Each structure stands twice: as structure tokens, then as C-alpha cells.
mmCIF file of C-alpha atoms in Angstrom:
data_model
loop_
_atom_site.group_PDB
_atom_site.id
_atom_site.type_symbol
_atom_site.label_atom_id
_atom_site.label_comp_id
_atom_site.label_asym_id
_atom_site.label_seq_id
_atom_site.Cartn_x
_atom_site.Cartn_y
_atom_site.Cartn_z
ATOM 1 C CA MET A 1 123.389 170.769 85.404
ATOM 2 C CA LYS A 2 122.483 166.612 85.510
ATOM 3 C CA ALA A 3 119.391 165.247 85.304
ATOM 4 C CA VAL A 4 118.478 162.436 88.224
ATOM 5 C CA ARG A 5 116.003 159.967 88.806
ATOM 6 C CA ASN A 6 111.962 161.276 89.618
ATOM 7 C CA GLY A 7 112.642 164.416 87.480
ATOM 8 C CA VAL A 8 114.743 166.897 90.049
ATOM 9 C CA PRO A 9 118.036 168.341 88.242
ATOM 10 C CA ASN A 10 121.622 167.765 90.328
ATOM 11 C CA VAL A 11 124.084 170.161 90.609
ATOM 12 C CA SER A 12 127.389 170.075 91.026
ATOM 13 C CA CYS A 13 128.543 173.045 93.929
ATOM 14 C CA GLU A 14 131.713 173.065 92.123
ATOM 15 C CA ALA A 15 130.168 173.568 88.919
ATOM 16 C CA ILE A 16 127.843 177.147 89.445
ATOM 17 C CA SER A 17 128.296 179.936 90.790
ATOM 18 C CA GLN A 18 129.759 182.033 94.109
ATOM 19 C CA PRO A 19 126.277 183.053 94.900
ATOM 20 C CA SER A 20 124.668 179.029 94.397
ATOM 21 C CA LYS A 21 127.610 177.382 96.431
ATOM 22 C CA ARG A 22 126.566 179.467 99.122
ATOM 23 C CA ARG A 23 123.198 178.208 98.407
ATOM 24 C CA CYS A 24 125.115 174.970 98.378
ATOM 25 C CA ARG A 25 126.110 175.387 102.068
ATOM 26 C CA VAL A 26 123.606 177.403 103.507
ATOM 27 C CA LEU A 27 120.171 174.787 102.405
ATOM 28 C CA PRO A 28 121.840 171.969 104.962
ATOM 29 C CA GLN A 29 122.276 174.005 107.339
ATOM 30 C CA LEU A 30 118.397 175.083 107.003
ATOM 31 C CA ALA A 31 117.731 171.309 106.725
ATOM 32 C CA GLY A 32 118.611 170.759 110.488
ATOM 33 C CA LEU A 33 117.147 173.364 111.181
ATOM 34 C CA ALA A 34 113.656 172.330 109.715
ATOM 35 C CA LEU A 35 115.167 168.735 111.350
ATOM 36 C CA LEU A 36 114.235 169.460 114.356
ATOM 37 C CA CYS A 37 111.824 171.103 114.333
ATOM 38 C CA LEU A 38 109.674 168.224 112.937
ATOM 39 C CA ALA A 39 111.473 165.741 115.549
ATOM 40 C CA GLY A 40 108.512 166.235 118.252
ATOM 41 C CA CYS A 41 105.795 165.810 115.579
ATOM 42 C CA ALA A 42 104.267 162.644 115.700
ATOM 43 C CA GLN A 43 104.428 159.677 113.242
ATOM 44 C CA VAL A 44 101.981 157.989 111.551
ATOM 45 C CA GLN A 45 101.742 154.175 113.862
ATOM 46 C CA VAL A 46 102.763 151.104 112.374
ATOM 47 C CA ALA A 47 102.763 147.439 114.310
ATOM 48 C CA PRO A 48 107.190 146.040 113.681
ATOM 49 C CA GLY A 49 107.012 143.698 110.826
ATOM 50 C CA ASP A 50 102.948 144.486 109.794
ATOM 51 C CA CYS A 51 101.941 145.510 106.330
ATOM 52 C CA ALA A 52 99.706 147.863 107.744
ATOM 53 C CA ALA A 53 99.420 151.721 109.256
ATOM 54 C CA THR A 54 97.296 153.416 110.790
ATOM 55 C CA ALA A 55 96.916 156.689 109.155
ATOM 56 C CA ASN A 56 96.546 159.868 111.251
ATOM 57 C CA ALA A 57 97.955 162.423 108.188
ATOM 58 C CA SER A 58 97.964 166.857 109.774
ATOM 59 C CA ASP A 59 96.690 168.404 106.890
ATOM 60 C CA PRO A 60 95.952 172.490 107.557
ATOM 61 C CA ALA A 61 96.583 173.140 104.489
ATOM 62 C CA GLU A 62 94.143 170.817 102.928
ATOM 63 C CA SER A 63 92.549 173.463 101.303
ATOM 64 C CA VAL A 64 95.632 174.567 98.901
ATOM 65 C CA ASN A 65 96.529 170.854 99.058
ATOM 66 C CA ARG A 66 93.540 170.017 97.464
ATOM 67 C CA ARG A 67 93.527 172.872 94.047
ATOM 68 C CA LEU A 68 97.310 171.783 93.946
ATOM 69 C CA PHE A 69 96.413 168.129 94.177
ATOM 70 C CA ALA A 70 93.682 169.060 91.237
ATOM 71 C CA PHE A 71 96.269 170.683 89.151
ATOM 72 C CA ASN A 72 98.549 167.562 89.520
ATOM 73 C CA ARG A 73 96.292 165.416 88.390
ATOM 74 C CA VAL A 74 95.012 167.239 85.307
ATOM 75 C CA LEU A 75 98.808 166.612 84.082
ATOM 76 C CA ASP A 76 98.668 162.741 85.755
ATOM 77 C CA ASP A 77 94.994 162.332 83.669
ATOM 78 C CA TYR A 78 96.292 164.456 80.705
ATOM 79 C CA ALA A 79 99.897 163.414 80.162
ATOM 80 C CA LEU A 80 101.430 161.139 82.832
ATOM 81 C CA LYS A 81 98.722 158.561 82.790
ATOM 82 C CA PRO A 82 98.540 157.494 79.109
ATOM 83 C CA VAL A 83 102.124 157.279 78.877
ATOM 84 C CA ALA A 84 101.949 154.543 81.607
ATOM 85 C CA ARG A 85 99.523 152.513 80.039
ATOM 86 C CA GLY A 86 101.410 152.849 77.016
ATOM 87 C CA TYR A 87 103.987 151.466 78.905
ATOM 88 C CA GLU A 88 102.177 148.435 80.537
ATOM 89 C CA LYS A 89 101.706 147.490 76.738
ATOM 90 C CA LEU A 90 105.091 147.180 75.898
ATOM 91 C CA PRO A 91 106.937 143.726 76.333
ATOM 92 C CA GLU A 92 107.318 141.827 80.263
ATOM 93 C CA PRO A 93 111.211 141.780 79.573
ATOM 94 C CA VAL A 94 111.224 145.160 77.987
ATOM 95 C CA GLN A 95 109.637 146.897 81.418
ATOM 96 C CA SER A 96 111.875 144.342 83.140
ATOM 97 C CA GLY A 97 114.522 146.148 81.756
ATOM 98 C CA VAL A 98 113.638 150.034 82.439
ATOM 99 C CA HIS A 99 112.055 148.680 85.835
ATOM 100 C CA SER A 100 116.157 147.352 86.618
ATOM 101 C CA PHE A 101 117.618 149.963 85.724
ATOM 102 C CA VAL A 102 116.361 152.602 87.042
ATOM 103 C CA ASP A 103 116.782 150.527 90.526
ATOM 104 C CA ASN A 104 120.266 149.738 89.823
ATOM 105 C CA PHE A 105 120.992 153.308 88.612
ATOM 106 C CA GLY A 106 119.696 154.854 92.654
ATOM 107 C CA GLU A 107 121.691 152.166 94.167
ATOM 108 C CA PRO A 108 124.419 154.780 95.289
ATOM 109 C CA LYS A 109 121.860 156.497 97.508
ATOM 110 C CA VAL A 110 120.433 153.609 98.885
ATOM 111 C CA PHE A 111 123.936 152.089 99.694
ATOM 112 C CA VAL A 112 123.926 155.919 101.312
ATOM 113 C CA ASN A 113 121.390 155.747 103.159
ATOM 114 C CA ASP A 114 121.986 152.382 104.444
ATOM 115 C CA LEU A 115 124.917 153.444 106.212
ATOM 116 C CA LEU A 116 122.936 156.414 107.884
ATOM 117 C CA GLN A 117 120.567 154.117 109.369
ATOM 118 C CA GLY A 118 122.946 151.929 110.570
ATOM 119 C CA ASN A 119 121.594 148.632 108.312
ATOM 120 C CA PHE A 120 126.021 147.815 107.498
ATOM 121 C CA LYS A 121 124.165 144.183 106.396
ATOM 122 C CA ARG A 122 121.670 146.101 103.744
ATOM 123 C CA SER A 123 124.281 148.668 102.414
ATOM 124 C CA ALA A 124 126.932 145.561 102.066
ATOM 125 C CA ASN A 125 123.700 144.094 99.915
ATOM 126 C CA THR A 126 123.015 146.602 98.267
ATOM 127 C CA LEU A 127 127.150 147.648 97.629
ATOM 128 C CA GLY A 128 127.144 143.651 95.891
ATOM 129 C CA ARG A 129 124.192 144.729 93.782
ATOM 130 C CA PHE A 130 125.434 147.681 92.280
ATOM 131 C CA GLY A 131 129.080 145.917 91.722
ATOM 132 C CA VAL A 132 126.850 143.057 90.373
ATOM 133 C CA ASN A 133 124.193 144.199 88.458
ATOM 134 C CA THR A 134 126.822 147.184 86.714
ATOM 135 C CA THR A 135 128.786 144.363 84.872
ATOM 136 C CA VAL A 136 127.208 141.500 84.513
ATOM 137 C CA GLY A 137 123.620 142.481 84.666
ATOM 138 C CA VAL A 138 124.790 145.257 81.651
ATOM 139 C CA LEU A 139 124.276 149.000 83.857
ATOM 140 C CA GLY A 140 121.641 147.136 85.502
ATOM 141 C CA ILE A 141 118.972 146.118 82.371
ATOM 142 C CA PHE A 142 119.335 142.350 84.134
ATOM 143 C CA ASP A 143 118.870 142.036 87.932
ATOM 144 C CA VAL A 144 121.749 139.231 88.232
ATOM 145 C CA ALA A 145 122.065 140.211 91.618
ATOM 146 C CA GLY A 146 118.443 139.300 92.598
ATOM 147 C CA HIS A 147 118.442 136.104 91.245
ATOM 148 C CA TRP A 148 121.594 135.792 93.083
ATOM 149 C CA GLY A 149 120.518 135.963 96.787
ATOM 150 C CA MET A 150 120.976 139.543 96.665
ATOM 151 C CA PRO A 151 117.356 141.194 96.702
ATOM 152 C CA HIS A 152 116.926 144.842 96.108
ATOM 153 C CA HIS A 153 115.402 147.319 98.736
ATOM 154 C CA ARG A 154 114.139 150.966 98.736
ATOM 155 C CA ALA A 155 116.031 153.604 100.977
ATOM 156 C CA ASP A 156 116.100 157.721 100.555
ATOM 157 C CA PHE A 157 116.049 160.085 103.271
ATOM 158 C CA GLY A 158 113.110 160.879 103.771
ATOM 159 C CA GLN A 159 112.678 157.085 105.152
ATOM 160 C CA THR A 160 116.137 157.448 106.892
ATOM 161 C CA PHE A 161 115.170 160.844 109.395
ATOM 162 C CA GLY A 162 112.085 158.602 109.507
ATOM 163 C CA VAL A 163 114.207 156.114 111.156
ATOM 164 C CA TRP A 164 115.927 158.767 113.175
ATOM 165 C CA GLY A 165 112.824 159.503 114.660
ATOM 166 C CA VAL A 166 112.227 162.289 112.934
ATOM 167 C CA GLY A 167 107.782 163.135 112.678
ATOM 168 C CA ASP A 168 105.853 163.283 109.888
ATOM 169 C CA GLY A 169 104.843 166.365 110.136
ATOM 170 C CA PRO A 170 101.993 168.620 107.606
ATOM 171 C CA ILE A 171 101.395 167.009 104.868
ATOM 172 C CA LEU A 172 102.282 168.945 101.561
ATOM 173 C CA GLU A 173 100.939 168.164 98.004
ATOM 174 C CA LEU A 174 103.943 169.298 96.026
ATOM 175 C CA PRO A 175 103.330 170.312 92.435
ATOM 176 C CA LEU A 176 104.169 167.972 89.407
ATOM 177 C CA LEU A 177 105.390 165.598 93.075
ATOM 178 C CA GLY A 178 102.511 165.038 94.815
ATOM 179 C CA SER A 179 101.579 163.536 98.726
ATOM 180 C CA HIS A 180 104.249 164.039 100.989
ATOM 181 C CA ASN A 181 104.788 164.681 104.695
ATOM 182 C CA SER A 182 106.892 167.579 105.503
ATOM 183 C CA ARG A 183 109.624 165.185 106.857
ATOM 184 C CA ASP A 184 109.854 163.379 103.181
ATOM 185 C CA SER A 185 109.174 166.710 101.327
ATOM 186 C CA LEU A 186 112.947 167.839 103.004
ATOM 187 C CA GLY A 187 114.163 164.590 101.872
ATOM 188 C CA VAL A 188 113.326 165.116 98.392
ATOM 189 C CA VAL A 189 115.645 168.537 99.073
ATOM 190 C CA MET A 190 118.483 166.403 100.836
ATOM 191 C CA GLY A 191 117.980 163.948 97.482
ATOM 192 C CA PHE A 192 118.513 166.401 95.135
ATOM 193 C CA LEU A 193 121.428 167.591 97.122
ATOM 194 C CA LEU A 194 123.678 164.730 98.214
ATOM 195 C CA ASN A 195 123.532 162.617 95.316
ATOM 196 C CA PRO A 196 126.610 160.409 95.450
ATOM 197 C CA LEU A 197 127.233 161.215 92.056
ATOM 198 C CA GLY A 198 126.429 164.159 92.043
ATOM 199 C CA GLY A 199 130.179 165.218 91.024
ATOM 200 C CA VAL A 200 130.781 162.664 87.681
ATOM 201 C CA ASP A 201 130.985 164.690 84.641
ATOM 202 C CA SER A 202 130.594 162.664 81.728
ATOM 203 C CA ASP A 203 128.770 162.849 78.990
ATOM 204 C CA THR A 204 127.476 159.381 79.298
ATOM 205 C CA TYR A 205 126.143 159.893 83.283
ATOM 206 C CA ASP A 206 124.345 162.905 81.363
ATOM 207 C CA ALA A 207 122.623 160.161 79.305
ATOM 208 C CA LEU A 208 122.250 157.772 81.486
ATOM 209 C CA ALA A 209 120.922 160.300 83.724
ATOM 210 C CA THR A 210 118.285 161.279 81.008
ATOM 211 C CA VAL A 211 116.921 157.644 80.613
ATOM 212 C CA ASP A 212 116.985 157.638 84.546
ATOM 213 C CA THR A 213 114.837 159.853 84.751
ATOM 214 C CA VAL A 214 112.752 159.220 82.286
ATOM 215 C CA GLY A 215 112.359 155.525 83.106
ATOM 216 C CA GLY A 216 111.823 156.177 86.180
ATOM 217 C CA VAL A 217 108.492 158.441 85.958
ATOM 218 C CA VAL A 218 106.589 156.579 84.177
ATOM 219 C CA ASP A 219 107.734 153.251 85.044
ATOM 220 C CA GLY A 220 106.750 153.947 88.735
ATOM 221 C CA ARG A 221 103.641 155.293 87.470
ATOM 222 C CA ALA A 222 102.721 151.967 85.708
ATOM 223 C CA GLU A 223 103.937 150.509 88.915
ATOM 224 C CA ALA A 224 101.276 152.297 90.858
ATOM 225 C CA LEU A 225 98.408 152.167 87.878
ATOM 226 C CA PRO A 226 96.527 148.823 90.107
ATOM 227 C CA LEU A 227 96.518 150.848 93.946
ATOM 228 C CA THR A 228 95.540 154.909 92.082
ATOM 229 C CA ASP A 229 92.163 152.912 89.587
ATOM 230 C CA ARG A 230 90.773 151.187 92.971
ATOM 231 C CA LEU A 231 91.733 154.905 94.906
ATOM 232 C CA GLU A 232 89.910 156.741 92.415
ATOM 233 C CA HIS A 233 86.663 154.808 93.072
ATOM 234 C CA GLU A 234 86.285 156.708 96.461
ATOM 235 C CA PRO A 235 84.066 158.609 97.435
ATOM 236 C CA ASP A 236 87.107 161.544 98.226
ATOM 237 C CA TYR A 237 89.965 160.070 95.591
ATOM 238 C CA TYR A 238 92.237 163.342 97.725
ATOM 239 C CA LEU A 239 92.114 161.789 101.070
ATOM 240 C CA ALA A 240 92.374 158.387 99.878
ATOM 241 C CA LEU A 241 95.510 158.834 98.109
ATOM 242 C CA ARG A 242 96.768 160.941 100.805
ATOM 243 C CA ASP A 243 96.045 158.337 103.451
ATOM 244 C CA SER A 244 97.021 155.715 101.516
ATOM 245 C CA ILE A 245 100.445 157.278 100.968
ATOM 246 C CA ALA A 246 101.142 158.190 104.422
ATOM 247 C CA GLN A 247 100.409 155.063 105.287
ATOM 248 C CA ARG A 248 103.386 153.508 103.040
ATOM 249 C CA ARG A 249 105.508 155.570 103.832
ATOM 250 C CA ALA A 250 104.864 154.928 107.457
ATOM 251 C CA LEU A 251 105.570 151.180 106.543
ATOM 252 C CA LEU A 252 108.962 152.255 104.353
ATOM 253 C CA VAL A 253 110.118 153.702 108.072
ATOM 254 C CA ASP A 254 109.430 150.735 109.945
ATOM 255 C CA ASP A 255 110.947 148.652 106.854
ATOM 256 C CA GLY A 256 114.469 151.056 107.960
ATOM 257 C CA ARG A 257 114.100 150.331 111.630
ATOM 258 C CA GLN A 258 113.871 146.631 111.277
ATOM 259 C CA GLY A 259 117.024 146.627 108.805
ATOM 260 C CA ASP A 260 116.491 142.829 107.422
ATOM 261 C CA VAL A 261 118.434 141.762 104.072
ATOM 262 C CA HIS A 262 115.976 138.954 102.943
ATOM 263 C CA SER A 263 113.023 140.418 103.877
ATOM 264 C CA GLY A 264 112.154 143.571 103.581
ATOM 265 C CA VAL A 265 108.423 145.554 103.167
ATOM 266 C CA GLU A 266 108.082 145.065 99.704
ATOM 267 C CA LYS A 267 108.357 140.981 99.647
ATOM 268 C CA ARG A 268 106.525 140.930 103.412
ATOM 269 C CA CYS A 269 103.284 143.082 101.520
ATOM 270 C CA ALA A 270 101.300 142.269 98.764
ATOM 271 C CA THR A 271 102.075 145.804 96.774
ATOM 272 C CA PRO A 272 104.890 147.979 96.549
ATOM 273 C CA VAL A 273 105.906 150.413 98.911
ATOM 274 C CA ASP A 274 107.165 153.779 97.017
ATOM 275 C CA ASP A 275 105.674 157.328 97.042
ATOM 276 C CA ARG A 276 106.215 157.376 93.418
ATOM 277 C CA LEU A 277 102.421 158.312 92.808
#
């Protein structure tokens, strides 16, 4: 078992038992069926190239989601948020190094999703970034590629499904992982199943993956602090955060449709677009 980003363990089908191998073969089929079910669902709308989206999140299980949200908030208030605030006090070069390392470790998965979205210029940019930063940038600690005109962008399976036209589906508040629509929840599962580096069997890789997991969670939470600090003052924090994430994911899907290497949503919009909240 190997740890990967966002705290999700990565398991290679070749390294597990026969029953688990059967599950690995069945789960992609179930995922395909789920995609068909979501294909007719509506998406949160965003004007091409804009930085605002019209949130219309479907939340039929709101009462259950609110209870899970309360559980997640306790963990966040007493564990993750204090660590993130401490992390913010570290010297800027340390934070920048962690952020760049985490971004670089995730580039292979970004590359796969660029290809699946038909964004071939972006995929070439991502591959170039990974090669340059892994070597010259010392495993990605330094974003040399960014200084050489190869900007970073985010891409994941939930975004890819959105680019393909799959609808959002109902909101699901996932334990430890927060608010996702059904499409993005399926994307999290696919990210677990289809890790491009999943076959690597190395103690060094295991150690780097652990650093990536811990660093990604803490750095992502610190990045989201300005947003969540503001939304906590809203009359209904659950609704405010849910809709904000829905808007941000809609912007990320639009970004995938645009496929622009040098004018991504993170460059256009004032705040980072991510689901690590």
C-alpha cells in the first residue's frame, strides 16, 4: 500500500490479493455506469473565460451532509486548521518549496487528465514541467519550469468528466474530504484507482509519497485559510462553503474546456481554484 496526495492510499492491483484484483477490475465498470447516470445531470454554469459561476448545487441529502460537515468541522477546527496556521508562520521559502514539491509530485496525474481532455499543448507543458522540476528543480522543490515559461495548472478526473459533459450530480459531504458533487466524488475514486505512478515499488518513492500526502494536506489547507476565514462569518457556513466549492469546481471545468497553457483560471482569477478545502 502506498500513500498518495490528499491522504488517499494508492494500491497496485498487481500487489494485492485475488478478491481485491477482482474489485479493481469491477470498480472501473461501476464508475462507467455512474458516469452514464450523471450524464443527464445539469452543471453549474460559468461564462467562458469568466471568474464567476452561478451556483445551483443539488443537495437532496442536505440533512445528512450537514451532520458529516459538523464532524469534518470539528476535525478541522481542532487538528488541521491549527497545523495550517502554524505552517503559515514558516519562512516563505519553506512554504514555497513544499507547495512546489506537492505540485510536481502530482504532475503525472495532471498529464494524464490533460490528454483525456484533449489538451495536448497543456499535456506537453505538464510533461516538460515535470522533467525540468524533477531534475533541475530538485524533485520539484524549486519551480524552475515556472520561471522558464511553463506555468502550472490543475487537472483531475472530476474536471475531466466535467469537460466530457458529465453533470454535477447531488452534493456529497465526504468524511475527511469535505464537500464534493457526485461527479467529483467519482473523480476522487478514479484518482485512487488510476495513479500513473502506482506501479512504482520503492522505499524512496514511498517516503516521497508520504511527504506529498502530508505536505499536500497542510499546504492546501493553509492556501484555503483566507477563504474559509471569510466564509465562517456568513450566516450559514455550510451553504457558503458548499456553494463556493461548487463555483470553484465549475471554473476549473471551464478552464479545462479552454485548455489555454498561459491563461489558466489561477492566473485569470484572484483566488486559487481548488477543492482542498
